[in-house]
C-alpha positions in Angstrom: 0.0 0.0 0.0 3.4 2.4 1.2 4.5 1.4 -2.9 1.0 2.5 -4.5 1.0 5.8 -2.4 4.2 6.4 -3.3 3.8 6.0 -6.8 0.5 8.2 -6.8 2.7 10.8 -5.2 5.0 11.0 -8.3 2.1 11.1 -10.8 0.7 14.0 -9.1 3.8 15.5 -8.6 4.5 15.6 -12.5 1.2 16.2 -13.5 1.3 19.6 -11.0 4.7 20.3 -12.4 3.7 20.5 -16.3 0.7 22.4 -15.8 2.9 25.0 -14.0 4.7 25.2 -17.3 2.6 24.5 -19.5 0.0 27.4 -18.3 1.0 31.1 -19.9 2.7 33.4 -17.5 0.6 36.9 -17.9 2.9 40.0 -19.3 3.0 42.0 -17.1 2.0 46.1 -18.0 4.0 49.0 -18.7 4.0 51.6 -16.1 4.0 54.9 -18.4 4.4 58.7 -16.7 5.1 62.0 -17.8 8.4 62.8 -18.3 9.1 66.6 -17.6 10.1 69.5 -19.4 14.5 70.3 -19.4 13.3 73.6 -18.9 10.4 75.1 -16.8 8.9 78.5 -15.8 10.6 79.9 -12.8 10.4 83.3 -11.2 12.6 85.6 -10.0 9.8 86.8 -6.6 8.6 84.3 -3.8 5.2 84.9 -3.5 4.2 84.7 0.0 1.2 82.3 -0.9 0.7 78.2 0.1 -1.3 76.5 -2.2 -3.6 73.4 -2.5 -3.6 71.1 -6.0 -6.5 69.5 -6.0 -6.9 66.1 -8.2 -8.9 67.5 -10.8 -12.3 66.0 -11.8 -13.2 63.9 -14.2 -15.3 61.2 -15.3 -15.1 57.6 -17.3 -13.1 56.5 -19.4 -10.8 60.0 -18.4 -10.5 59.0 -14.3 -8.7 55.7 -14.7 -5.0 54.4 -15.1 -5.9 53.3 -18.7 -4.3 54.9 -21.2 -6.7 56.0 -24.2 -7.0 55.6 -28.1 -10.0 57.8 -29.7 -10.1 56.7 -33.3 -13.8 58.0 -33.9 -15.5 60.8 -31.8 -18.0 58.2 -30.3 -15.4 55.7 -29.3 -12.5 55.1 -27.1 -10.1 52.2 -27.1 -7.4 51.4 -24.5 -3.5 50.3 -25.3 -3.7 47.2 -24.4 -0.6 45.7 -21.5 0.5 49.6 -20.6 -1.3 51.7 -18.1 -0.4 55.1 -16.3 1.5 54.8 -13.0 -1.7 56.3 -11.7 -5.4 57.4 -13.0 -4.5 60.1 -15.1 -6.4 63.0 -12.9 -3.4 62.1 -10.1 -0.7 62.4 -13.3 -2.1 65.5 -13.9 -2.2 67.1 -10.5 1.2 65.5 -9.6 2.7 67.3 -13.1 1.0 70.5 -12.5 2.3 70.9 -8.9 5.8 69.8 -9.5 5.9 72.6 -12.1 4.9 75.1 -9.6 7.0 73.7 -6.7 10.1 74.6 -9.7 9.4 77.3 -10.4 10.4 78.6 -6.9 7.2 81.2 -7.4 5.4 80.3 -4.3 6.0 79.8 -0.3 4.6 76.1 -0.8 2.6 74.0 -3.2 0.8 70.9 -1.6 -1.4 68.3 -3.1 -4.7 67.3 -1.5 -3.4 64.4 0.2 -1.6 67.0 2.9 -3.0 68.2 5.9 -0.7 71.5 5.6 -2.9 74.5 6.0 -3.4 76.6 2.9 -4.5 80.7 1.7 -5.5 79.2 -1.8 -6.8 76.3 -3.6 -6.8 75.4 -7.5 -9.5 73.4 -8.6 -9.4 71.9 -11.9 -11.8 69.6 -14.1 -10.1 66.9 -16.8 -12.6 66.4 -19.5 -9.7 65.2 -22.0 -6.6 63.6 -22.1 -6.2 60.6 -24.8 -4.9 60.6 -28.3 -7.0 61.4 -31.4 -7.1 59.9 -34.5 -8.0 61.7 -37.8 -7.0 59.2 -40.7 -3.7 58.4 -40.2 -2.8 61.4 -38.3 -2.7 61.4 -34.4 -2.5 64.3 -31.9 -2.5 63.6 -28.1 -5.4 66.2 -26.5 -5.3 67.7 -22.9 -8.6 69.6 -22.0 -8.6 71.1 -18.4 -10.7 74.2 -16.6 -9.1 75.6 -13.9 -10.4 77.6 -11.0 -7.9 79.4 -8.1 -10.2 80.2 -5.0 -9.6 81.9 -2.0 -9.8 79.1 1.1 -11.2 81.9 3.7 -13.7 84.0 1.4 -14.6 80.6 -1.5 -14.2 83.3 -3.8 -13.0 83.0 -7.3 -9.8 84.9 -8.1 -9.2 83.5 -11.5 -10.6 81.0 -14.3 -9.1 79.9 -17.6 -9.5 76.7 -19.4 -6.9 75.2 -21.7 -7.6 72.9 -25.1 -4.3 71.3 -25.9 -2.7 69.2 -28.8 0.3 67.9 -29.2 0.8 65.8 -32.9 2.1 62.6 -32.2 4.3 60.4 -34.7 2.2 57.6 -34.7 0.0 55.5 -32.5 2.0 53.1 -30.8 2.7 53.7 -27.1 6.0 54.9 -27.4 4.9 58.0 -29.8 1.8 58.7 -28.1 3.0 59.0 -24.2 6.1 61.7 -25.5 3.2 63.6 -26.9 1.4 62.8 -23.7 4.3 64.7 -22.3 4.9 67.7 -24.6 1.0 68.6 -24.0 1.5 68.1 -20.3 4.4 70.2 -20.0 2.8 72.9 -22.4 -0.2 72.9 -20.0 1.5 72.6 -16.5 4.1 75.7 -18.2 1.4 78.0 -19.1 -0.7 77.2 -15.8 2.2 77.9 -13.9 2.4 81.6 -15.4 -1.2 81.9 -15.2 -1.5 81.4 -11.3 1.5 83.3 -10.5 0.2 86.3 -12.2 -3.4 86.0 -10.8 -1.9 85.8 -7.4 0.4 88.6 -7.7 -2.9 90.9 -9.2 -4.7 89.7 -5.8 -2.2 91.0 -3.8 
């Protein structure tokens, strides 16, 4: 009876062993980010302002970690095995307050996640940010409204929206997250000039 368990052992043991190698191993996904800008605003005055980013709003298919393919206007498609490091409303409000953090403009820059207490607040809403296709041409698109408010008096100091696009080489990943990147930098850039001259009017 010892010899017949024994045996049954082995056959199980093998049979466990080949489906381990037999069964496909899953790839696993690139982690994709905005790279920065070599060169950013900066400013020659410290404002003496703290500010909260706030992750902007958004909605489906935008407030996710997939990254997105719109080859007609009623359709989006998602690169398949890559993903952002994050859903792309925390890319964007990590991008945007790096930017301001460099360009030594402002006492301190915090994100939402910080208990820090701020004078200010910028609020922003991400309606776009995937690549579109127009025949055989592709342009990555960044759409975000911004809003700086006042955290004692909830009262709007300035509001501008942005409607970026960046052309793109072609539409595999590669391509599309450097002009992910360009239209990030763009954006974060001219935001960054935007909210340091709104808070040096409201001073």
């Amino acid at each position: 009876m010892n010899t017949g368990l024994a045996r049954l052992a082995v056959v199980v043991t093998v049979l466990s062993t080949a489906a381990c190698t037999v069964l496909p191993r899953p790839e696993p996904p690139r982690v994709m980010s905005l790279a920065s800008a070599p060169s950013q605003a900066t400013f020659d005055q410290v404002l003496p302002v703290n500010i909260r980013v706030v992750t902007p709003l958004a909605s489906d298919p935008v407030d996710s970690s997939n990254i997105l393919l719109k080859p007609t206007p009623y359709e989006f498609l998602v690169y398949k095995k890559a993903r952002w490091r994050d859903s792309a409303p925390v890319v964007i409000r990590d991008h945007i307050a790096q930017h301001l953090r460099n360009s030594h403009g402002f006492r301190n820059i915090v994100v939402d996640t910080s208990t820090a207490t701020t004078g200010l607040t910028l609020l922003t809403e991400l309606s776009a940010f995937h690549v579109d296709q127009s025949s055989n041409e592709y342009k990555a698109t960044l759409q975000l409204h911004a809003e700086l408010t006042g955290n004692r008096s909830n009262e709007s100091l300035c509001i501008n929206s942005w409607a970026i696009e960046e052309p793109s080489a072609g539409a595999d990943l590669n391509s599309s997250v450097e002009a992910f990147s360009r239209a990030g930098n763009l954006l974060a850039h001219e935001l960054t000039e935007w909210v340091w001259n709104c808070v040096q009017r409201a001073q």
